[in-house]
PDB file of C-alpha atoms and ligand atoms in Angstrom:
ATOM      1  CA  MET A 164      30.349  74.009  25.878  1.00  0.00           C
ATOM      2  CA  SER A 165      33.274  73.307  28.499  1.00  0.00           C
ATOM      3  CA  ILE A 166      34.434  69.540  27.388  1.00  0.00           C
ATOM      4  CA  SER A 167      33.780  68.828  31.449  1.00  0.00           C
ATOM      5  CA  GLN A 168      30.641  70.352  30.933  1.00  0.00           C
ATOM      6  CA  GLN A 169      30.098  68.338  27.910  1.00  0.00           C
ATOM      7  CA  PHE A 170      30.892  64.954  29.725  1.00  0.00           C
ATOM      8  CA  ASP A 171      28.561  66.217  33.141  1.00  0.00           C
ATOM      9  CA  LEU A 172      25.669  63.773  33.460  1.00  0.00           C
ATOM     10  CA  THR A 173      23.417  66.313  36.664  1.00  0.00           C
ATOM     11  CA  GLY A 174      20.054  65.594  36.236  1.00  0.00           C
ATOM     12  CA  ARG A 175      20.056  62.660  33.402  1.00  0.00           C
ATOM     13  CA  VAL A 176      18.611  59.111  34.326  1.00  0.00           C
ATOM     14  CA  ALA A 177      20.396  56.161  33.398  1.00  0.00           C
ATOM     15  CA  VAL A 178      19.055  52.432  33.590  1.00  0.00           C
ATOM     16  CA  ILE A 179      22.160  50.474  33.155  1.00  0.00           C
ATOM     17  CA  THR A 180      20.763  46.412  32.793  1.00  0.00           C
ATOM     18  CA  GLY A 181      23.137  43.743  34.552  1.00  0.00           C
ATOM     19  CA  ALA A 182      24.424  46.064  36.317  1.00  0.00           C
ATOM     20  CA  SER A 183      24.989  44.097  39.912  1.00  0.00           C
ATOM     21  CA  LYS A 184      28.584  43.781  38.660  1.00  0.00           C
ATOM     22  CA  GLY A 185      31.396  43.558  36.277  1.00  0.00           C
ATOM     23  CA  ILE A 186      31.272  46.360  33.140  1.00  0.00           C
ATOM     24  CA  GLY A 187      27.362  46.777  34.409  1.00  0.00           C
ATOM     25  CA  LYS A 188      28.144  48.660  37.316  1.00  0.00           C
ATOM     26  CA  ALA A 189      31.972  50.345  36.259  1.00  0.00           C
ATOM     27  CA  ILE A 190      30.109  51.723  33.826  1.00  0.00           C
ATOM     28  CA  ALA A 191      26.452  52.472  36.667  1.00  0.00           C
ATOM     29  CA  ARG A 192      29.712  53.879  39.232  1.00  0.00           C
ATOM     30  CA  GLY A 193      30.862  56.380  36.187  1.00  0.00           C
ATOM     31  CA  LEU A 194      27.409  57.571  35.222  1.00  0.00           C
ATOM     32  CA  ALA A 195      26.967  58.315  38.738  1.00  0.00           C
ATOM     33  CA  GLU A 196      29.987  60.171  39.495  1.00  0.00           C
ATOM     34  CA  GLN A 197      29.224  61.712  36.310  1.00  0.00           C
ATOM     35  CA  GLY A 198      25.522  63.251  37.495  1.00  0.00           C
ATOM     36  CA  ALA A 199      23.755  60.673  36.648  1.00  0.00           C
ATOM     37  CA  SER A 200      21.083  59.165  38.897  1.00  0.00           C
ATOM     38  CA  VAL A 201      21.614  55.431  37.911  1.00  0.00           C
ATOM     39  CA  VAL A 202      18.970  52.898  38.187  1.00  0.00           C
ATOM     40  CA  VAL A 203      21.436  49.602  38.734  1.00  0.00           C
ATOM     41  CA  SER A 204      19.287  46.391  37.727  1.00  0.00           C
ATOM     42  CA  SER A 205      19.706  42.468  37.293  1.00  0.00           C
ATOM     43  CA  ARG A 206      17.593  39.257  38.034  1.00  0.00           C
ATOM     44  CA  LYS A 207      18.468  40.022  42.136  1.00  0.00           C
ATOM     45  CA  GLN A 208      16.907  42.952  44.013  1.00  0.00           C
ATOM     46  CA  GLU A 209      19.633  41.718  46.394  1.00  0.00           C
ATOM     47  CA  ALA A 210      22.078  42.634  44.516  1.00  0.00           C
ATOM     48  CA  VAL A 211      21.327  45.593  42.802  1.00  0.00           C
ATOM     49  CA  ASP A 212      19.938  47.081  46.535  1.00  0.00           C
ATOM     50  CA  GLU A 213      23.187  46.208  47.858  1.00  0.00           C
ATOM     51  CA  VAL A 214      25.587  48.400  44.763  1.00  0.00           C
ATOM     52  CA  ALA A 215      23.084  51.184  44.927  1.00  0.00           C
ATOM     53  CA  ALA A 216      23.592  50.989  48.690  1.00  0.00           C
ATOM     54  CA  GLU A 217      27.009  51.241  47.588  1.00  0.00           C
ATOM     55  CA  PHE A 218      27.080  54.354  45.610  1.00  0.00           C
ATOM     56  CA  ARG A 219      24.450  55.980  48.042  1.00  0.00           C
ATOM     57  CA  ALA A 220      27.244  55.501  50.849  1.00  0.00           C
ATOM     58  CA  ASP A 221      29.882  57.398  48.069  1.00  0.00           C
ATOM     59  CA  GLY A 222      27.264  59.929  47.693  1.00  0.00           C
ATOM     60  CA  PHE A 223      25.937  59.318  44.385  1.00  0.00           C
ATOM     61  CA  GLU A 224      21.976  58.849  43.181  1.00  0.00           C
ATOM     62  CA  ALA A 225      21.427  55.488  42.972  1.00  0.00           C
ATOM     63  CA  THR A 226      18.229  53.460  42.963  1.00  0.00           C
ATOM     64  CA  GLY A 227      17.864  48.707  42.690  1.00  0.00           C
ATOM     65  CA  ILE A 228      15.317  47.853  40.838  1.00  0.00           C
ATOM     66  CA  ALA A 229      14.727  44.025  40.130  1.00  0.00           C
ATOM     67  CA  CYS A 230      14.439  42.971  36.363  1.00  0.00           C
ATOM     68  CA  HIS A 231      15.280  39.872  34.692  1.00  0.00           C
ATOM     69  CA  VAL A 232      15.307  40.758  31.014  1.00  0.00           C
ATOM     70  CA  GLY A 233      13.729  37.751  29.698  1.00  0.00           C
ATOM     71  CA  ASP A 234      10.722  38.624  30.962  1.00  0.00           C
ATOM     72  CA  GLU A 235       8.199  40.830  29.544  1.00  0.00           C
ATOM     73  CA  ASP A 236       6.763  41.924  32.555  1.00  0.00           C
ATOM     74  CA  GLN A 237       9.823  42.853  34.047  1.00  0.00           C
ATOM     75  CA  LEU A 238      10.869  44.981  31.068  1.00  0.00           C
ATOM     76  CA  LYS A 239       7.709  47.233  31.825  1.00  0.00           C
ATOM     77  CA  ASN A 240       7.989  47.617  35.502  1.00  0.00           C
ATOM     78  CA  LEU A 241      11.540  48.719  35.147  1.00  0.00           C
ATOM     79  CA  VAL A 242      10.388  51.264  33.027  1.00  0.00           C
ATOM     80  CA  ASP A 243       7.547  51.970  34.990  1.00  0.00           C
ATOM     81  CA  LYS A 244       9.436  52.020  37.861  1.00  0.00           C
ATOM     82  CA  THR A 245      12.064  54.005  36.943  1.00  0.00           C
ATOM     83  CA  THR A 246       9.522  56.686  35.628  1.00  0.00           C
ATOM     84  CA  GLU A 247       7.286  57.225  38.962  1.00  0.00           C
ATOM     85  CA  LYS A 248      11.030  57.441  40.743  1.00  0.00           C
ATOM     86  CA  TYR A 249      12.742  59.877  38.212  1.00  0.00           C
ATOM     87  CA  GLY A 250      10.700  61.184  35.998  1.00  0.00           C
ATOM     88  CA  GLY A 251      11.771  59.220  32.599  1.00  0.00           C
ATOM     89  CA  VAL A 252      14.913  57.765  31.407  1.00  0.00           C
ATOM     90  CA  ASP A 253      17.479  60.035  29.398  1.00  0.00           C
ATOM     91  CA  ILE A 254      20.143  56.941  29.376  1.00  0.00           C
ATOM     92  CA  LEU A 255      19.512  53.348  28.434  1.00  0.00           C
ATOM     93  CA  ILE A 256      22.614  50.317  29.052  1.00  0.00           C
ATOM     94  CA  ASN A 257      21.088  47.452  27.875  1.00  0.00           C
ATOM     95  CA  ASN A 258      24.330  45.421  29.162  1.00  0.00           C
ATOM     96  CA  ALA A 259      22.969  42.016  30.362  1.00  0.00           C
ATOM     97  CA  ALA A 260      23.566  39.510  28.291  1.00  0.00           C
ATOM     98  CA  THR A 261      23.509  35.227  28.798  1.00  0.00           C
ATOM     99  CA  ASN A 262      26.345  32.592  27.398  1.00  0.00           C
ATOM    100  CA  PRO A 263      24.299  29.722  28.969  1.00  0.00           C
ATOM    101  CA  VAL A 264      26.562  27.178  25.723  1.00  0.00           C
ATOM    102  CA  PHE A 265      30.212  27.633  24.817  1.00  0.00           C
ATOM    103  CA  GLY A 266      29.906  24.822  21.360  1.00  0.00           C
ATOM    104  CA  PRO A 267      30.092  23.751  18.527  1.00  0.00           C
ATOM    105  CA  ILE A 268      27.319  25.765  16.155  1.00  0.00           C
ATOM    106  CA  GLU A 269      25.615  21.454  15.279  1.00  0.00           C
ATOM    107  CA  GLN A 270      25.452  21.460  19.227  1.00  0.00           C
ATOM    108  CA  MET A 271      22.980  24.313  19.489  1.00  0.00           C
ATOM    109  CA  THR A 272      19.195  23.414  20.217  1.00  0.00           C
ATOM    110  CA  GLY A 273      16.212  25.648  19.636  1.00  0.00           C
ATOM    111  CA  GLU A 274      15.937  25.971  23.081  1.00  0.00           C
ATOM    112  CA  VAL A 275      19.843  27.406  23.413  1.00  0.00           C
ATOM    113  CA  PHE A 276      18.908  29.412  19.880  1.00  0.00           C
ATOM    114  CA  ASP A 277      15.586  30.935  21.814  1.00  0.00           C
ATOM    115  CA  LYS A 278      17.299  31.840  25.070  1.00  0.00           C
ATOM    116  CA  VAL A 279      20.497  33.319  24.154  1.00  0.00           C
ATOM    117  CA  MET A 280      18.337  35.457  21.220  1.00  0.00           C
ATOM    118  CA  ASN A 281      15.552  36.287  23.659  1.00  0.00           C
ATOM    119  CA  VAL A 282      17.704  38.074  26.752  1.00  0.00           C
ATOM    120  CA  ASN A 283      20.768  39.240  23.927  1.00  0.00           C
ATOM    121  CA  VAL A 284      18.420  40.295  21.470  1.00  0.00           C
ATOM    122  CA  ARG A 285      15.112  40.394  22.099  1.00  0.00           C
ATOM    123  CA  ALA A 286      15.251  42.057  25.228  1.00  0.00           C
ATOM    124  CA  CYS A 287      17.073  44.656  24.597  1.00  0.00           C
ATOM    125  CA  MET A 288      15.111  46.143  21.803  1.00  0.00           C
ATOM    126  CA  LEU A 289      11.858  45.660  24.458  1.00  0.00           C
ATOM    127  CA  LEU A 290      13.282  47.767  26.582  1.00  0.00           C
ATOM    128  CA  ALA A 291      14.468  50.475  24.427  1.00  0.00           C
ATOM    129  CA  ASN A 292      11.041  50.726  22.785  1.00  0.00           C
ATOM    130  CA  LEU A 293      10.063  51.315  26.775  1.00  0.00           C
ATOM    131  CA  CYS A 294      12.558  53.789  27.052  1.00  0.00           C
ATOM    132  CA  LYS A 295      11.550  55.395  23.704  1.00  0.00           C
ATOM    133  CA  PRO A 296       8.690  57.834  24.120  1.00  0.00           C
ATOM    134  CA  SER A 297      10.094  58.904  27.006  1.00  0.00           C
ATOM    135  CA  MET A 298      13.668  59.669  25.268  1.00  0.00           C
ATOM    136  CA  ALA A 299      11.460  61.248  22.833  1.00  0.00           C
ATOM    137  CA  LYS A 300       9.188  63.469  24.564  1.00  0.00           C
ATOM    138  CA  ARG A 301      12.299  65.129  25.895  1.00  0.00           C
ATOM    139  CA  GLY A 302      14.384  65.311  22.481  1.00  0.00           C
ATOM    140  CA  HIS A 303      17.207  63.297  23.150  1.00  0.00           C
ATOM    141  CA  GLY A 304      18.437  59.967  24.324  1.00  0.00           C
ATOM    142  CA  SER A 305      21.450  57.871  24.624  1.00  0.00           C
ATOM    143  CA  ILE A 306      21.118  53.719  24.155  1.00  0.00           C
ATOM    144  CA  ILE A 307      24.302  51.918  24.170  1.00  0.00           C
ATOM    145  CA  ASN A 308      23.825  48.475  23.566  1.00  0.00           C
ATOM    146  CA  ILE A 309      27.493  46.129  24.956  1.00  0.00           C
ATOM    147  CA  ALA A 310      27.928  43.938  21.601  1.00  0.00           C
ATOM    148  CA  SER A 311      31.237  41.937  21.507  1.00  0.00           C
ATOM    149  CA  VAL A 312      33.875  42.198  18.939  1.00  0.00           C
ATOM    150  CA  GLU A 313      32.544  38.890  18.652  1.00  0.00           C
ATOM    151  CA  GLY A 314      29.542  40.356  17.002  1.00  0.00           C
ATOM    152  CA  MET A 315      31.995  40.356  14.232  1.00  0.00           C
ATOM    153  CA  LYS A 316      34.375  38.668  14.421  1.00  0.00           C
ATOM    154  CA  PRO A 317      33.789  34.438  16.135  1.00  0.00           C
ATOM    155  CA  SER A 318      35.194  32.414  17.995  1.00  0.00           C
ATOM    156  CA  PRO A 319      35.427  28.320  17.971  1.00  0.00           C
ATOM    157  CA  MET A 320      33.080  27.592  20.351  1.00  0.00           C
ATOM    158  CA  MET A 321      31.372  30.618  21.277  1.00  0.00           C
ATOM    159  CA  SER A 322      28.453  29.673  17.990  1.00  0.00           C
ATOM    160  CA  ILE A 323      25.350  31.371  18.746  1.00  0.00           C
ATOM    161  CA  TYR A 324      26.704  33.794  21.521  1.00  0.00           C
ATOM    162  CA  SER A 325      28.271  35.639  18.507  1.00  0.00           C
ATOM    163  CA  VAL A 326      25.063  35.596  16.749  1.00  0.00           C
ATOM    164  CA  SER A 327      23.553  37.385  18.972  1.00  0.00           C
ATOM    165  CA  LYS A 328      25.732  39.627  19.379  1.00  0.00           C
ATOM    166  CA  ALA A 329      25.847  40.533  15.134  1.00  0.00           C
ATOM    167  CA  ALA A 330      22.098  41.279  15.609  1.00  0.00           C
ATOM    168  CA  LEU A 331      22.812  43.388  18.584  1.00  0.00           C
ATOM    169  CA  ILE A 332      25.016  45.528  16.740  1.00  0.00           C
ATOM    170  CA  MET A 333      21.906  45.067  13.653  1.00  0.00           C
ATOM    171  CA  LEU A 334      19.874  46.431  16.396  1.00  0.00           C
ATOM    172  CA  THR A 335      21.710  49.261  17.302  1.00  0.00           C
ATOM    173  CA  GLN A 336      21.928  50.686  13.645  1.00  0.00           C
ATOM    174  CA  SER A 337      18.639  50.418  13.290  1.00  0.00           C
ATOM    175  CA  GLN A 338      17.212  51.961  15.998  1.00  0.00           C
ATOM    176  CA  ALA A 339      20.291  54.217  15.259  1.00  0.00           C
ATOM    177  CA  ARG A 340      18.462  54.618  11.591  1.00  0.00           C
ATOM    178  CA  GLU A 341      15.043  55.490  12.425  1.00  0.00           C
ATOM    179  CA  TRP A 342      15.177  57.475  15.977  1.00  0.00           C
ATOM    180  CA  GLY A 343      17.631  59.997  15.024  1.00  0.00           C
ATOM    181  CA  SER A 344      15.365  61.981  13.865  1.00  0.00           C
ATOM    182  CA  ASP A 345      14.003  62.129  17.236  1.00  0.00           C
ATOM    183  CA  GLY A 346      17.164  63.010  19.540  1.00  0.00           C
ATOM    184  CA  ILE A 347      17.721  59.849  20.096  1.00  0.00           C
ATOM    185  CA  ARG A 348      20.955  58.528  19.534  1.00  0.00           C
ATOM    186  CA  SER A 349      22.301  54.434  19.420  1.00  0.00           C
ATOM    187  CA  ASN A 350      25.568  52.784  19.707  1.00  0.00           C
ATOM    188  CA  ALA A 351      27.643  50.049  20.439  1.00  0.00           C
ATOM    189  CA  ILE A 352      30.034  49.178  22.416  1.00  0.00           C
ATOM    190  CA  CYS A 353      32.389  46.099  21.493  1.00  0.00           C
ATOM    191  CA  PRO A 354      34.773  44.829  24.688  1.00  0.00           C
ATOM    192  CA  GLY A 355      36.993  42.308  24.299  1.00  0.00           C
ATOM    193  CA  LEU A 356      38.067  39.807  26.578  1.00  0.00           C
ATOM    194  CA  ILE A 357      37.339  41.545  29.823  1.00  0.00           C
ATOM    195  CA  GLN A 358      38.268  39.740  33.364  1.00  0.00           C
ATOM    196  CA  THR A 359      34.025  39.044  35.127  1.00  0.00           C
ATOM    197  CA  LYS A 360      32.726  36.509  35.637  1.00  0.00           C
ATOM    198  CA  PHE A 361      31.067  36.109  32.424  1.00  0.00           C
ATOM    199  CA  SER A 362      34.472  35.327  30.496  1.00  0.00           C
ATOM    200  CA  ALA A 363      35.897  33.539  33.602  1.00  0.00           C
ATOM    201  CA  ALA A 364      35.200  30.086  31.765  1.00  0.00           C
ATOM    202  CA  LEU A 365      37.784  31.871  28.995  1.00  0.00           C
ATOM    203  CA  TRP A 366      40.647  33.242  31.279  1.00  0.00           C
ATOM    204  CA  GLN A 367      40.433  30.839  34.145  1.00  0.00           C
ATOM    205  CA  ASN A 368      42.164  28.934  31.395  1.00  0.00           C
ATOM    206  CA  GLU A 369      45.369  29.306  31.474  1.00  0.00           C
ATOM    207  CA  GLN A 370      45.732  27.743  27.109  1.00  0.00           C
ATOM    208  CA  ILE A 371      42.575  30.492  26.181  1.00  0.00           C
ATOM    209  CA  LEU A 372      43.967  32.819  27.946  1.00  0.00           C
ATOM    210  CA  ASP A 373      47.389  32.361  26.458  1.00  0.00           C
ATOM    211  CA  HIS A 374      45.250  32.098  22.823  1.00  0.00           C
ATOM    212  CA  PHE A 375      43.370  35.549  23.206  1.00  0.00           C
ATOM    213  CA  VAL A 376      46.105  37.874  24.391  1.00  0.00           C
ATOM    214  CA  SER A 377      48.939  36.285  21.757  1.00  0.00           C
ATOM    215  CA  GLN A 378      45.861  38.074  19.612  1.00  0.00           C
ATOM    216  CA  THR A 379      45.770  40.895  20.978  1.00  0.00           C
ATOM    217  CA  PRO A 380      48.347  43.736  20.129  1.00  0.00           C
ATOM    218  CA  ALA A 381      47.798  45.080  23.925  1.00  0.00           C
ATOM    219  CA  GLY A 382      49.187  41.879  25.308  1.00  0.00           C
ATOM    220  CA  ARG A 383      46.263  41.402  27.910  1.00  0.00           C
ATOM    221  CA  MET A 384      43.060  41.217  28.518  1.00  0.00           C
ATOM    222  CA  ALA A 385      41.311  44.271  30.355  1.00  0.00           C
ATOM    223  CA  GLN A 386      39.207  45.607  33.557  1.00  0.00           C
ATOM    224  CA  PRO A 387      35.584  46.728  33.606  1.00  0.00           C
ATOM    225  CA  GLU A 388      36.288  49.484  34.251  1.00  0.00           C
ATOM    226  CA  GLU A 389      38.375  50.022  30.968  1.00  0.00           C
ATOM    227  CA  MET A 390      34.817  49.875  29.780  1.00  0.00           C
ATOM    228  CA  VAL A 391      33.724  52.988  31.121  1.00  0.00           C
ATOM    229  CA  GLY A 392      35.338  56.022  29.385  1.00  0.00           C
ATOM    230  CA  LEU A 393      33.314  55.023  26.234  1.00  0.00           C
ATOM    231  CA  ALA A 394      29.867  55.344  27.512  1.00  0.00           C
ATOM    232  CA  LEU A 395      30.880  57.964  29.553  1.00  0.00           C
ATOM    233  CA  TYR A 396      30.931  59.842  25.664  1.00  0.00           C
ATOM    234  CA  LEU A 397      28.220  58.064  23.838  1.00  0.00           C
ATOM    235  CA  GLY A 398      25.650  58.742  27.371  1.00  0.00           C
ATOM    236  CA  SER A 399      26.318  62.161  27.283  1.00  0.00           C
ATOM    237  CA  SER A 400      26.837  65.255  25.150  1.00  0.00           C
ATOM    238  CA  ALA A 401      30.465  65.125  23.848  1.00  0.00           C
ATOM    239  CA  GLY A 402      29.064  62.119  22.695  1.00  0.00           C
ATOM    240  CA  SER A 403      26.848  63.968  20.557  1.00  0.00           C
ATOM    241  CA  PHE A 404      27.245  63.225  16.713  1.00  0.00           C
ATOM    242  CA  SER A 405      28.359  59.623  17.457  1.00  0.00           C
ATOM    243  CA  THR A 406      24.820  57.747  16.594  1.00  0.00           C
ATOM    244  CA  GLY A 407      24.289  54.165  14.306  1.00  0.00           C
ATOM    245  CA  GLY A 408      28.170  53.387  15.876  1.00  0.00           C
ATOM    246  CA  VAL A 409      30.335  50.688  17.059  1.00  0.00           C
ATOM    247  CA  PHE A 410      33.042  50.904  19.343  1.00  0.00           C
ATOM    248  CA  THR A 411      35.661  47.923  20.134  1.00  0.00           C
ATOM    249  CA  ALA A 412      37.852  48.281  23.207  1.00  0.00           C
ATOM    250  CA  ASP A 413      39.233  45.700  22.709  1.00  0.00           C
ATOM    251  CA  GLY A 414      43.482  46.032  22.876  1.00  0.00           C
ATOM    252  CA  GLY A 415      43.516  46.125  19.364  1.00  0.00           C
ATOM    253  CA  TYR A 416      41.798  42.189  19.352  1.00  0.00           C
ATOM    254  CA  MET A 417      39.567  43.452  15.848  1.00  0.00           C
ATOM    255  CA  ILE A 418      42.760  44.512  13.636  1.00  0.00           C
ATOM    256  CA  ALA A 419      45.290  41.953  14.683  1.00  0.00           C
TER     257      ALA A 419
HETATM  258  N1  NAP B 515      33.914  39.672  30.255  1.00  0.00           N
HETATM  259  C1  NAP B 515      33.653  39.672  28.872  1.00  0.00           C
HETATM  260  O1  NAP B 515      34.647  39.287  28.146  1.00  0.00           O
HETATM  261  C2  NAP B 515      33.206  40.776  27.703  1.00  0.00           C
HETATM  262  C3  NAP B 515      33.597  40.806  26.608  1.00  0.00           C
HETATM  263  C4  NAP B 515      32.764  41.547  25.999  1.00  0.00           C
HETATM  264  C5  NAP B 515      31.293  41.027  25.343  1.00  0.00           C
HETATM  265  N2  NAP B 515      31.128  40.935  27.059  1.00  0.00           N
HETATM  266  C6  NAP B 515      29.397  41.935  27.190  1.00  0.00           C
HETATM  267  O2  NAP B 515      29.627  42.988  28.547  1.00  0.00           O
HETATM  268  C7  NAP B 515      28.322  42.529  28.976  1.00  0.00           C
HETATM  269  C8  NAP B 515      28.739  42.908  30.378  1.00  0.00           C
HETATM  270  O3  NAP B 515      29.000  41.209  30.840  1.00  0.00           O
HETATM  271  P1  NAP B 515      30.186  40.531  31.352  1.00  0.00           P
HETATM  272  O4  NAP B 515      31.163  40.753  31.691  1.00  0.00           O
HETATM  273  O5  NAP B 515      30.200  42.018  32.817  1.00  0.00           O
HETATM  274  O6  NAP B 515      29.424  40.124  32.848  1.00  0.00           O
HETATM  275  P2  NAP B 515      28.701  39.652  34.674  1.00  0.00           P
HETATM  276  O7  NAP B 515      30.168  40.560  35.216  1.00  0.00           O
HETATM  277  O8  NAP B 515      29.553  38.738  34.476  1.00  0.00           O
HETATM  278  O9  NAP B 515      27.967  40.440  34.865  1.00  0.00           O
HETATM  279  C9  NAP B 515      27.056  39.694  34.737  1.00  0.00           C
HETATM  280  C10 NAP B 515      25.176  41.282  34.916  1.00  0.00           C
HETATM  281  O10 NAP B 515      24.076  40.796  34.458  1.00  0.00           O
HETATM  282  C11 NAP B 515      23.603  40.099  35.588  1.00  0.00           C
HETATM  283  N3  NAP B 515      22.259  39.553  34.801  1.00  0.00           N
HETATM  284  C12 NAP B 515      22.658  38.345  34.150  1.00  0.00           C
HETATM  285  N4  NAP B 515      21.226  37.269  32.869  1.00  0.00           N
HETATM  286  C13 NAP B 515      20.306  38.159  32.915  1.00  0.00           C
HETATM  287  C14 NAP B 515      19.602  38.835  32.818  1.00  0.00           C
HETATM  288  N5  NAP B 515      19.117  37.790  31.995  1.00  0.00           N
HETATM  289  N6  NAP B 515      18.312  39.883  33.005  1.00  0.00           N
HETATM  290  C15 NAP B 515      19.290  40.742  34.331  1.00  0.00           C
HETATM  291  N7  NAP B 515      20.180  40.625  34.296  1.00  0.00           N
HETATM  292  C16 NAP B 515      20.757  39.298  34.312  1.00  0.00           C
HETATM  293  C17 NAP B 515      24.209  39.693  36.072  1.00  0.00           C
HETATM  294  O11 NAP B 515      23.641  40.061  37.329  1.00  0.00           O
HETATM  295  P3  NAP B 515      22.224  38.785  38.175  1.00  0.00           P
HETATM  296  O12 NAP B 515      22.618  37.263  38.301  1.00  0.00           O
HETATM  297  O13 NAP B 515      22.413  39.303  39.857  1.00  0.00           O
HETATM  298  O14 NAP B 515      21.438  39.486  37.422  1.00  0.00           O
HETATM  299  C18 NAP B 515      25.196  40.479  36.070  1.00  0.00           C
HETATM  300  O15 NAP B 515      24.374  41.740  36.684  1.00  0.00           O
HETATM  301  C19 NAP B 515      27.949  41.667  28.372  1.00  0.00           C
HETATM  302  O16 NAP B 515      26.465  41.981  27.847  1.00  0.00           O
HETATM  303  C20 NAP B 515      28.247  40.378  27.392  1.00  0.00           C
HETATM  304  O17 NAP B 515      27.926  39.865  26.484  1.00  0.00           O
HETATM  305  C21 NAP B 515      31.375  40.753  28.312  1.00  0.00           C
END
């Protein structure tokens, strides 16, 4: 198989949570450009409809299905509707996440902990479990969990968010271990600082931005599009021997 065939996703179905903007939207577009039928999902139907329409206008196959990943019924609806429309799921990108409170760990309440873990970890497990039968039936599947460098190296004030991303990394490795024999791979992508709405509180503060940049050999933050290549590798046959991996895309932040 040529290298371009290895990256070809024609006939593949990809579900991307949190795909109305930022990293999720960039990855969804990349997968669609490589030939996948993409299901663009986030909490708001108008937002996902708009992105899906934008992709279709550019000649790609895309559908918008709203889903708050913290709601189990909506997760089930997302997989049911995807299966109805496209027959199953080959690639799952668990990308939606929340970080409602910046602050030290002693200020975190049980309520905040539950909210963060529900969206950032529990939802990723439940959604993958819902996709697993379809992937196992097809004999292949790729789960990509968008974790963070925070899951390996905590920053001040990111407390529970960092805890959730560490848990997501271990979820990834457990999935890889348990589902390898079904032909299902699971990998984590750990971005560094990416310029999106989610991270605005960091990069809009000059002092915090300077701190991150000074700790990053690349000397800058990144754009969401810089996460796409890794997702294409992991989602396609090009990454057929990669499973249980934790892949950084962080400008060198982890080794600095
Ligand atoms: N930006 C960074 O520096 C950075 C660094 C490391 C890791 N990450 C990770 O990258 C992922 C994407 O973040 P981003 O920076 O691209 O954020 P973003 O640009 O703010 O996009 C977040 C997306 O998630 C959706 N979303 C939020 N809560 C949701 C929920 N409960 N259910 C479903 N969808 C939800 C949002 O759409 P709606 O509002 O329409 O629902 C939006 O589409 C996250 O997992 C984040 O932890 C980001």
